[in-house]
Amino acid sequence: MDPDAVRTADRVPHGGSTDPAVLDFSANINPRIPDGVEAVYRDALEASRRYPDDDYPDYREAAGEYVGCQPRAVIPTPGGLAAIRLAIEATVEAGDTVAVPYPSFGEYAREVRLQGADPQFVPHDEITAIDPADHALAIVCTPNNPTGEVVEPDALEAFVERCRERDTPVLVDEAFLGFTDRRSMASREGVIVARSLTKLFGLPGLRAGFAVATGESRTALETARRAWNLGTPAAAVGAHCMRQDAFVRTTRERVRSERERLRKGLEKRFTVSPSDAPYLLCELESEAETATDCENTRGETAGDAVDALLEHARDRGIVLRDARTFRGLDGHVRVAVKGREANDRLLEVLGDE
């Protein structure tokens, strides 16, 4: 990590409210958790009186079964973001450039800058078409956050092959891929996969995730990983959750159904992006879009519309994600797909103006 960059780097804004009195649509978290989590956590709390086994054999085995890779390819991390940081630390040096998608997860650029490197921004739907030869790393987010689309598997496979030919590793962030039926890129040569357990299993405060890599990348990540970097409760609960196949199937079906129902309701007022994820990106219509004498005011009026919508929702007990914090977006909000009752309340609030 570059000391000068650490002194000047900004924090990245995220969704998520700590206020239990509001309906939080700003964070893309499953409102349900698997059965048995509480009992597993209680047992793990007693086991926490000893250091964990730094090999994390049960966690690695569960993760390998979960994404379809060998357990030794799994690198345990305290959350998906920790896997992203570890991958960037192990592959990027000061002065390098990294291909970073936008609009997408803001932590990619921050982590690149913390290494003293330069993020080169590429539209998220064009990232697989770039020439990776000049980059130390290329980053792909699938489904992309905040837009929600998965990267087409054939395009991603072809891109990975081009990157291998040019010795450019690819970091594939699959934080929300578990909500889909799409196959993981885990164990592909030249690919580092980052996975989060906190979204799909509804436990963001637990901080559990992992990276998957092979060959020299796997060796580098395992060497750089901090000792005992995953707490005993997180490892035990994470392993338990990854084995709950029925919960995962039910969640996927519910999210798919509720996302479509929510999209149809939101389209009465917003332009809604196609999504394979547990969230929808909504573009607000601003007065400047139809005005003939306001060609240069769209950004300002779109921002005013977002401010008004966020305040309107908050006054009624709902928190939305201000998507203006994502690079390239100026008149958007992102909403999570929650349970039917909560989604009905969202549609009621957004339609009562």
C-alpha positions as a LaTeX table, in Angstrom:
\begin{tabular}{lrrr}
\hline
Residue & $x$ (\AA) & $y$ (\AA) & $z$ (\AA) \\
\hline
Met1 & 0.00 & 0.00 & 0.00 \\
Asp2 & 1.32 & 3.41 & $-0.96$ \\
Pro3 & 1.77 & 5.73 & 2.09 \\
Asp4 & 1.09 & 8.90 & 0.10 \\
Ala5 & $-2.12$ & 7.43 & $-1.29$ \\
Val6 & $-3.28$ & 6.42 & 2.19 \\
Arg7 & $-2.92$ & 10.00 & 3.38 \\
Thr8 & $-5.05$ & 11.41 & 0.57 \\
Ala9 & $-7.61$ & 8.66 & $-0.18$ \\
Asp10 & $-11.27$ & 9.36 & 0.52 \\
Arg11 & $-13.79$ & 6.95 & 1.95 \\
Val12 & $-16.40$ & 5.53 & $-0.44$ \\
Pro13 & $-20.09$ & 6.16 & 0.32 \\
His14 & $-22.27$ & 3.06 & 0.60 \\
Gly15 & $-25.87$ & 2.16 & 1.26 \\
Gly16 & $-27.13$ & 0.77 & 4.53 \\
Ser17 & $-28.87$ & 2.49 & 7.43 \\
Thr18 & $-28.23$ & 1.86 & 11.13 \\
Asp19 & $-31.70$ & 3.17 & 12.01 \\
Pro20 & $-33.90$ & 0.16 & 12.88 \\
Ala21 & $-37.02$ & 2.32 & 12.57 \\
Val22 & $-36.76$ & 2.70 & 8.78 \\
Leu23 & $-37.28$ & 0.34 & 5.86 \\
Asp24 & $-33.82$ & 0.21 & 4.33 \\
Phe25 & $-33.90$ & $-0.17$ & 0.55 \\
Ser26 & $-30.41$ & 1.32 & 0.21 \\
Ala27 & $-28.52$ & $-1.91$ & 0.95 \\
Asn28 & $-28.96$ & $-5.06$ & $-1.14$ \\
Ile29 & $-29.34$ & $-7.55$ & 1.69 \\
Asn30 & $-31.55$ & $-10.62$ & 1.80 \\
Pro31 & $-34.24$ & $-9.92$ & 4.45 \\
Arg32 & $-34.12$ & $-13.59$ & 5.46 \\
Ile33 & $-31.37$ & $-15.80$ & 6.92 \\
Pro34 & $-31.01$ & $-19.60$ & 6.77 \\
Asp35 & $-32.46$ & $-21.76$ & 9.52 \\
Gly36 & $-30.02$ & $-22.87$ & 12.19 \\
Val37 & $-27.75$ & $-19.82$ & 12.10 \\
Glu38 & $-28.36$ & $-18.85$ & 15.72 \\
Ala39 & $-27.44$ & $-22.29$ & 17.06 \\
Val40 & $-24.29$ & $-22.45$ & 14.93 \\
Tyr41 & $-23.27$ & $-18.99$ & 16.15 \\
Arg42 & $-23.80$ & $-19.91$ & 19.82 \\
Asp43 & $-21.62$ & $-23.01$ & 19.47 \\
Ala44 & $-18.95$ & $-21.01$ & 17.64 \\
Leu45 & $-18.92$ & $-18.38$ & 20.36 \\
Glu46 & $-17.76$ & $-20.97$ & 22.88 \\
Ala47 & $-15.14$ & $-22.22$ & 20.39 \\
Ser48 & $-13.92$ & $-18.62$ & 20.06 \\
Arg49 & $-12.10$ & $-19.00$ & 23.37 \\
Arg50 & $-9.37$ & $-20.64$ & 21.27 \\
Tyr51 & $-7.59$ & $-19.44$ & 18.13 \\
Pro52 & $-9.26$ & $-20.71$ & 14.97 \\
Asp53 & $-7.55$ & $-23.28$ & 12.76 \\
Asp54 & $-5.80$ & $-20.96$ & 10.31 \\
Asp55 & $-6.34$ & $-23.47$ & 7.50 \\
Tyr56 & $-10.14$ & $-23.18$ & 7.88 \\
Pro57 & $-10.68$ & $-26.66$ & 6.41 \\
Asp58 & $-14.46$ & $-26.84$ & 6.87 \\
Tyr59 & $-15.00$ & $-23.33$ & 5.51 \\
Arg60 & $-12.84$ & $-24.04$ & 2.46 \\
Glu61 & $-14.65$ & $-27.29$ & 1.80 \\
Ala62 & $-18.07$ & $-25.63$ & 2.02 \\
Ala63 & $-16.95$ & $-22.78$ & $-0.24$ \\
Gly64 & $-15.52$ & $-25.22$ & $-2.78$ \\
Glu65 & $-18.83$ & $-27.07$ & $-2.93$ \\
Tyr66 & $-20.71$ & $-23.76$ & $-3.12$ \\
Val67 & $-18.93$ & $-22.36$ & $-6.20$ \\
Gly68 & $-17.57$ & $-25.57$ & $-7.74$ \\
Cys69 & $-13.84$ & $-25.50$ & $-7.07$ \\
Gln70 & $-11.21$ & $-27.38$ & $-5.10$ \\
Pro71 & $-11.10$ & $-26.35$ & $-1.41$ \\
Arg72 & $-7.40$ & $-25.46$ & $-1.64$ \\
Ala73 & $-8.27$ & $-22.79$ & $-4.23$ \\
Val74 & $-10.39$ & $-20.96$ & $-1.62$ \\
Ile75 & $-8.81$ & $-18.08$ & 0.29 \\
Pro76 & $-10.98$ & $-17.16$ & 3.32 \\
Thr77 & $-11.52$ & $-13.44$ & 3.87 \\
Pro78 & $-13.62$ & $-11.31$ & 6.24 \\
Gly79 & $-16.09$ & $-10.27$ & 3.54 \\
Gly80 & $-16.05$ & $-9.77$ & $-0.21$ \\
Leu81 & $-14.37$ & $-6.37$ & 0.03 \\
Ala82 & $-11.47$ & $-7.96$ & 1.89 \\
Ala83 & $-11.10$ & $-10.41$ & $-1.00$ \\
Ile84 & $-11.04$ & $-7.49$ & $-3.44$ \\
Arg85 & $-8.38$ & $-5.65$ & $-1.43$ \\
Leu86 & $-6.27$ & $-8.80$ & $-1.13$ \\
Ala87 & $-6.44$ & $-9.41$ & $-4.88$ \\
Ile88 & $-5.46$ & $-5.83$ & $-5.72$ \\
Glu89 & $-2.66$ & $-5.77$ & $-3.14$ \\
Ala90 & $-1.22$ & $-8.98$ & $-4.59$ \\
Thr91 & $-1.31$ & $-7.92$ & $-8.24$ \\
Val92 & $-0.93$ & $-4.12$ & $-8.45$ \\
Glu93 & 2.11 & $-1.92$ & $-7.82$ \\
Ala94 & 2.59 & 1.85 & $-7.69$ \\
Gly95 & 2.51 & 3.34 & $-11.18$ \\
Asp96 & 0.41 & 0.52 & $-12.69$ \\
Thr97 & $-2.90$ & 1.06 & $-14.44$ \\
Val98 & $-5.99$ & $-1.03$ & $-13.77$ \\
Ala99 & $-9.07$ & $-1.31$ & $-16.00$ \\
Val100 & $-12.03$ & $-0.42$ & $-13.75$ \\
Pro101 & $-15.69$ & $-0.55$ & $-14.85$ \\
Tyr102 & $-18.14$ & 2.31 & $-14.32$ \\
Pro103 & $-20.69$ & 2.93 & $-13.04$ \\
Ser104 & $-19.76$ & 0.17 & $-10.62$ \\
Phe105 & $-18.64$ & $-0.54$ & $-7.08$ \\
Gly106 & $-16.69$ & 2.50 & $-5.88$ \\
Glu107 & $-14.22$ & 0.53 & $-3.79$ \\
Tyr108 & $-12.39$ & $-0.77$ & $-6.89$ \\
Ala109 & $-10.95$ & 2.64 & $-7.73$ \\
Arg110 & $-10.19$ & 3.42 & $-4.09$ \\
Glu111 & $-8.27$ & 0.17 & $-3.59$ \\
Val112 & $-6.32$ & 0.74 & $-6.81$ \\
Arg113 & $-5.39$ & 4.25 & $-5.70$ \\
Leu114 & $-4.34$ & 2.98 & $-2.27$ \\
Gln115 & $-1.65$ & 0.98 & $-4.07$ \\
Gly116 & $-0.41$ & 4.16 & $-5.78$ \\
Ala117 & $-1.83$ & 2.91 & $-9.09$ \\
Asp118 & $-4.15$ & 4.58 & $-11.59$ \\
Pro119 & $-7.71$ & 3.37 & $-12.29$ \\
Gln120 & $-8.54$ & 3.61 & $-15.98$ \\
Phe121 & $-12.33$ & 3.82 & $-16.18$ \\
Val122 & $-14.20$ & 1.81 & $-18.81$ \\
Pro123 & $-17.99$ & 1.66 & $-19.33$ \\
His124 & $-19.10$ & $-1.48$ & $-17.50$ \\
Asp125 & $-20.75$ & $-2.95$ & $-20.59$ \\
Glu126 & $-17.56$ & $-2.47$ & $-22.62$ \\
Ile127 & $-15.03$ & $-3.87$ & $-20.16$ \\
Thr128 & $-14.79$ & $-7.26$ & $-21.89$ \\
Ala129 & $-13.95$ & $-5.55$ & $-25.21$ \\
Ile130 & $-10.82$ & $-3.72$ & $-24.07$ \\
Asp131 & $-7.22$ & $-4.64$ & $-24.86$ \\
Pro132 & $-5.83$ & $-5.64$ & $-21.44$ \\
Ala133 & $-2.19$ & $-5.58$ & $-22.54$ \\
Asp134 & $-1.30$ & $-2.30$ & $-20.82$ \\
His135 & $-2.99$ & $-3.03$ & $-17.51$ \\
Ala136 & $-1.72$ & $-4.81$ & $-14.41$ \\
Leu137 & $-5.26$ & $-5.99$ & $-13.66$ \\
Ala138 & $-8.74$ & $-5.88$ & $-15.20$ \\
Ile139 & $-11.85$ & $-5.84$ & $-13.00$ \\
Val140 & $-15.26$ & $-7.22$ & $-13.92$ \\
Cys141 & $-18.38$ & $-7.03$ & $-11.73$ \\
Thr142 & $-21.15$ & $-9.52$ & $-12.49$ \\
Pro143 & $-23.95$ & $-8.76$ & $-11.85$ \\
Asn144 & $-22.77$ & $-5.20$ & $-12.07$ \\
Asn145 & $-23.50$ & $-2.91$ & $-9.15$ \\
Pro146 & $-25.56$ & $-0.68$ & $-9.43$ \\
Thr147 & $-26.98$ & $-1.50$ & $-12.88$ \\
Gly148 & $-27.71$ & $-5.18$ & $-12.19$ \\
Glu149 & $-26.78$ & $-6.92$ & $-15.46$ \\
Val150 & $-24.66$ & $-10.06$ & $-15.57$ \\
Val151 & $-21.79$ & $-10.18$ & $-18.04$ \\
Glu152 & $-22.58$ & $-12.65$ & $-20.81$ \\
Pro153 & $-20.60$ & $-15.86$ & $-20.13$ \\
Asp154 & $-19.22$ & $-16.20$ & $-23.67$ \\
Ala155 & $-17.96$ & $-12.62$ & $-23.67$ \\
Leu156 & $-16.40$ & $-13.07$ & $-20.25$ \\
Glu157 & $-14.71$ & $-16.34$ & $-21.22$ \\
Ala158 & $-13.28$ & $-14.76$ & $-24.38$ \\
Phe159 & $-12.03$ & $-11.76$ & $-22.40$ \\
Val160 & $-10.36$ & $-13.97$ & $-19.82$ \\
Glu161 & $-8.61$ & $-15.86$ & $-22.60$ \\
Arg162 & $-7.27$ & $-12.60$ & $-24.10$ \\
Cys163 & $-6.10$ & $-11.51$ & $-20.66$ \\
Arg164 & $-4.27$ & $-14.81$ & $-20.15$ \\
Glu165 & $-2.48$ & $-14.34$ & $-23.46$ \\
Arg166 & $-1.27$ & $-10.94$ & $-22.26$ \\
Asp167 & $-0.47$ & $-12.03$ & $-18.68$ \\
Thr168 & $-3.09$ & $-9.68$ & $-17.24$ \\
Pro169 & $-5.01$ & $-11.18$ & $-14.32$ \\
Val170 & $-8.77$ & $-10.63$ & $-14.10$ \\
Leu171 & $-10.58$ & $-9.90$ & $-10.85$ \\
Val172 & $-14.21$ & $-11.03$ & $-11.16$ \\
Asp173 & $-16.42$ & $-9.68$ & $-8.39$ \\
Glu174 & $-19.29$ & $-12.14$ & $-7.93$ \\
Ala175 & $-20.76$ & $-10.57$ & $-4.79$ \\
Phe176 & $-24.31$ & $-10.91$ & $-6.13$ \\
Leu177 & $-23.89$ & $-13.88$ & $-8.47$ \\
Gly178 & $-25.36$ & $-16.22$ & $-5.86$ \\
Phe179 & $-28.75$ & $-14.62$ & $-6.51$ \\
Thr180 & $-28.60$ & $-16.00$ & $-10.07$ \\
Asp181 & $-28.22$ & $-19.43$ & $-11.67$ \\
Arg182 & $-25.06$ & $-18.34$ & $-13.51$ \\
Arg183 & $-21.88$ & $-20.36$ & $-13.23$ \\
Ser184 & $-18.99$ & $-18.95$ & $-11.22$ \\
Met185 & $-15.64$ & $-18.17$ & $-12.86$ \\
Ala186 & $-13.93$ & $-19.83$ & $-9.89$ \\
Ser187 & $-10.83$ & $-21.88$ & $-10.77$ \\
Arg188 & $-10.38$ & $-20.36$ & $-14.23$ \\
Glu189 & $-6.68$ & $-19.87$ & $-14.93$ \\
Gly190 & $-5.74$ & $-16.22$ & $-14.68$ \\
Val191 & $-8.92$ & $-15.30$ & $-12.76$ \\
Ile192 & $-9.30$ & $-14.21$ & $-9.15$ \\
Val193 & $-12.91$ & $-14.48$ & $-7.99$ \\
Ala194 & $-14.20$ & $-12.44$ & $-5.05$ \\
Arg195 & $-17.30$ & $-13.71$ & $-3.26$ \\
Ser196 & $-19.39$ & $-12.27$ & $-0.45$ \\
Leu197 & $-21.68$ & $-14.30$ & 1.82 \\
Thr198 & $-23.28$ & $-11.34$ & 3.52 \\
Lys199 & $-25.76$ & $-10.34$ & 0.78 \\
Leu200 & $-27.33$ & $-13.67$ & $-0.14$ \\
Phe201 & $-27.49$ & $-14.95$ & 3.43 \\
Gly202 & $-28.62$ & $-11.69$ & 5.03 \\
Leu203 & $-25.72$ & $-11.28$ & 7.47 \\
Pro204 & $-23.73$ & $-8.15$ & 6.49 \\
Gly205 & $-22.39$ & $-7.63$ & 10.00 \\
Leu206 & $-20.84$ & $-11.09$ & 10.13 \\
Arg207 & $-18.13$ & $-10.21$ & 7.54 \\
Ala208 & $-17.52$ & $-13.47$ & 5.70 \\
Gly209 & $-16.35$ & $-14.03$ & 2.14 \\
Phe210 & $-13.55$ & $-15.57$ & 0.15 \\
Ala211 & $-11.39$ & $-15.35$ & $-2.94$ \\
Val212 & $-10.75$ & $-18.18$ & $-5.38$ \\
Ala213 & $-7.55$ & $-18.43$ & $-7.41$ \\
Thr214 & $-5.21$ & $-20.99$ & $-8.92$ \\
Gly215 & $-1.50$ & $-21.26$ & $-9.65$ \\
Glu216 & 0.77 & $-18.36$ & $-8.76$ \\
Ser217 & $-2.19$ & $-16.11$ & $-7.96$ \\
Arg218 & $-3.46$ & $-18.59$ & $-5.40$ \\
Thr219 & 0.00 & $-18.82$ & $-3.81$ \\
Ala220 & 0.30 & $-15.03$ & $-3.64$ \\
Leu221 & $-3.12$ & $-14.56$ & $-2.04$ \\
Glu222 & $-2.57$ & $-17.33$ & 0.48 \\
Thr223 & 0.83 & $-15.91$ & 1.42 \\
Ala224 & $-0.51$ & $-12.36$ & 1.76 \\
Arg225 & $-3.59$ & $-13.37$ & 3.72 \\
Arg226 & $-3.39$ & $-12.36$ & 7.36 \\
Ala227 & $-3.27$ & $-15.15$ & 9.92 \\
Trp228 & $-6.64$ & $-15.94$ & 11.55 \\
Asn229 & $-8.30$ & $-13.41$ & 9.24 \\
Leu230 & $-11.73$ & $-14.99$ & 9.65 \\
Gly231 & $-13.28$ & $-15.16$ & 13.10 \\
Thr232 & $-14.58$ & $-18.47$ & 14.40 \\
Pro233 & $-18.28$ & $-17.43$ & 14.37 \\
Ala234 & $-17.99$ & $-16.08$ & 10.80 \\
Ala235 & $-16.27$ & $-19.25$ & 9.61 \\
Ala236 & $-18.79$ & $-21.57$ & 11.27 \\
Val237 & $-21.89$ & $-19.63$ & 10.19 \\
Gly238 & $-20.48$ & $-19.09$ & 6.71 \\
Ala239 & $-19.83$ & $-22.80$ & 6.20 \\
His240 & $-23.33$ & $-23.60$ & 7.47 \\
Cys241 & $-24.96$ & $-21.05$ & 5.13 \\
Met242 & $-23.10$ & $-22.21$ & 2.03 \\
Arg243 & $-24.55$ & $-25.70$ & 2.51 \\
Gln244 & $-28.17$ & $-24.49$ & 2.57 \\
Asp245 & $-29.05$ & $-25.36$ & $-1.02$ \\
Ala246 & $-32.82$ & $-25.16$ & $-0.51$ \\
Phe247 & $-32.51$ & $-21.67$ & 1.03 \\
Val248 & $-30.48$ & $-20.49$ & $-1.97$ \\
Arg249 & $-33.00$ & $-21.88$ & $-4.47$ \\
Thr250 & $-35.94$ & $-20.34$ & $-2.61$ \\
Thr251 & $-34.17$ & $-17.00$ & $-2.38$ \\
Arg252 & $-33.43$ & $-16.94$ & $-6.10$ \\
Glu253 & $-37.05$ & $-17.69$ & $-6.96$ \\
Arg254 & $-38.40$ & $-15.07$ & $-4.57$ \\
Val255 & $-36.00$ & $-12.37$ & $-5.74$ \\
Arg256 & $-36.75$ & $-13.12$ & $-9.38$ \\
Ser257 & $-40.50$ & $-12.89$ & $-8.81$ \\
Glu258 & $-40.43$ & $-9.81$ & $-6.58$ \\
Arg259 & $-37.92$ & $-8.03$ & $-8.81$ \\
Glu260 & $-40.25$ & $-8.36$ & $-11.79$ \\
Arg261 & $-43.25$ & $-7.20$ & $-9.77$ \\
Leu262 & $-41.28$ & $-4.26$ & $-8.36$ \\
Arg263 & $-39.95$ & $-3.35$ & $-11.80$ \\
Lys264 & $-43.45$ & $-3.18$ & $-13.30$ \\
Gly265 & $-44.58$ & $-0.89$ & $-10.49$ \\
Leu266 & $-41.53$ & 1.37 & $-10.67$ \\
Glu267 & $-41.71$ & 1.71 & $-14.45$ \\
Lys268 & $-44.86$ & 3.78 & $-14.03$ \\
Arg269 & $-42.63$ & 6.56 & $-12.75$ \\
Phe270 & $-38.99$ & 5.76 & $-13.58$ \\
Thr271 & $-36.83$ & 4.35 & $-16.32$ \\
Val272 & $-35.68$ & 1.06 & $-14.78$ \\
Ser273 & $-32.54$ & $-0.75$ & $-15.93$ \\
Pro274 & $-32.69$ & $-4.50$ & $-16.71$ \\
Ser275 & $-31.38$ & $-6.46$ & $-13.74$ \\
Asp276 & $-30.37$ & $-9.97$ & $-12.74$ \\
Ala277 & $-29.53$ & $-8.81$ & $-9.22$ \\
Pro278 & $-31.46$ & $-8.14$ & $-6.00$ \\
Tyr279 & $-31.71$ & $-4.43$ & $-6.84$ \\
Leu280 & $-33.05$ & $-2.09$ & $-9.52$ \\
Leu281 & $-31.47$ & 1.11 & $-10.84$ \\
Cys282 & $-34.08$ & 3.80 & $-11.47$ \\
Glu283 & $-33.56$ & 6.96 & $-13.51$ \\
Leu284 & $-35.71$ & 9.93 & $-12.60$ \\
Glu285 & $-37.35$ & 12.05 & $-15.26$ \\
Ser286 & $-36.37$ & 15.68 & $-14.83$ \\
Glu287 & $-37.99$ & 18.84 & $-16.18$ \\
Ala288 & $-34.88$ & 19.56 & $-18.24$ \\
Glu289 & $-35.43$ & 16.44 & $-20.36$ \\
Thr290 & $-38.49$ & 18.03 & $-21.97$ \\
Ala291 & $-37.54$ & 21.70 & $-21.76$ \\
Thr292 & $-36.33$ & 23.36 & $-24.97$ \\
Asp293 & $-34.21$ & 26.03 & $-23.30$ \\
Cys294 & $-32.49$ & 23.95 & $-20.60$ \\
Glu295 & $-29.95$ & 21.94 & $-22.56$ \\
Asn296 & $-27.21$ & 22.52 & $-20.01$ \\
Thr297 & $-29.26$ & 22.06 & $-16.86$ \\
Arg298 & $-30.08$ & 18.35 & $-16.87$ \\
Gly299 & $-27.46$ & 17.41 & $-14.29$ \\
Glu300 & $-28.67$ & 20.06 & $-11.85$ \\
Thr301 & $-32.39$ & 19.38 & $-12.26$ \\
Ala302 & $-31.87$ & 15.62 & $-12.16$ \\
Gly303 & $-29.96$ & 16.07 & $-8.92$ \\
Asp304 & $-32.76$ & 18.21 & $-7.50$ \\
Ala305 & $-35.25$ & 15.48 & $-8.39$ \\
Val306 & $-33.13$ & 12.89 & $-6.59$ \\
Asp307 & $-32.85$ & 15.10 & $-3.50$ \\
Ala308 & $-36.62$ & 15.58 & $-3.43$ \\
Leu309 & $-37.30$ & 11.87 & $-3.84$ \\
Leu310 & $-34.84$ & 10.85 & $-1.12$ \\
Glu311 & $-36.38$ & 13.35 & 1.29 \\
His312 & $-39.93$ & 12.31 & 0.38 \\
Ala313 & $-39.13$ & 8.64 & 1.02 \\
Arg314 & $-37.22$ & 9.32 & 4.23 \\
Asp315 & $-40.09$ & 11.35 & 5.65 \\
Arg316 & $-42.21$ & 8.23 & 5.17 \\
Gly317 & $-39.75$ & 5.85 & 6.77 \\
Ile318 & $-37.94$ & 4.52 & 3.69 \\
Val319 & $-34.27$ & 4.89 & 2.80 \\
Leu320 & $-33.23$ & 4.70 & $-0.87$ \\
Arg321 & $-29.71$ & 4.54 & $-2.28$ \\
Asp322 & $-28.54$ & 7.79 & $-3.79$ \\
Ala323 & $-26.90$ & 6.45 & $-6.96$ \\
Arg324 & $-25.25$ & 9.78 & $-7.76$ \\
Thr325 & $-22.32$ & 8.46 & $-5.71$ \\
Phe326 & $-21.59$ & 6.06 & $-8.59$ \\
Arg327 & $-19.38$ & 7.47 & $-11.32$ \\
Gly328 & $-21.36$ & 8.61 & $-14.36$ \\
Leu329 & $-24.82$ & 8.74 & $-12.77$ \\
Asp330 & $-26.56$ & 12.03 & $-12.03$ \\
Gly331 & $-30.29$ & 11.37 & $-11.75$ \\
His332 & $-30.62$ & 7.87 & $-10.35$ \\
Val333 & $-31.57$ & 5.95 & $-7.24$ \\
Arg334 & $-31.08$ & 2.26 & $-6.55$ \\
Val335 & $-33.63$ & 0.20 & $-4.67$ \\
Ala336 & $-33.18$ & $-3.24$ & $-3.15$ \\
Val337 & $-35.58$ & $-6.08$ & $-3.79$ \\
Lys338 & $-36.99$ & $-7.07$ & $-0.40$ \\
Gly339 & $-39.99$ & $-9.10$ & 0.75 \\
Arg340 & $-43.49$ & $-8.64$ & $-0.64$ \\
Glu341 & $-44.84$ & $-6.53$ & 2.23 \\
Ala342 & $-41.84$ & $-4.19$ & 2.23 \\
Asn343 & $-41.92$ & $-3.91$ & $-1.57$ \\
Asp344 & $-45.61$ & $-3.01$ & $-1.43$ \\
Arg345 & $-44.79$ & $-0.22$ & 1.02 \\
Leu346 & $-42.08$ & 1.08 & $-1.29$ \\
Leu347 & $-44.44$ & 1.21 & $-4.25$ \\
Glu348 & $-47.05$ & 2.94 & $-2.10$ \\
Val349 & $-44.60$ & 5.61 & $-0.95$ \\
Leu350 & $-43.08$ & 6.25 & $-4.36$ \\
Gly351 & $-46.50$ & 6.52 & $-5.93$ \\
Asp352 & $-48.14$ & 8.85 & $-3.41$ \\
Glu353 & $-46.79$ & 12.13 & $-4.75$ \\
\hline
\end{tabular}
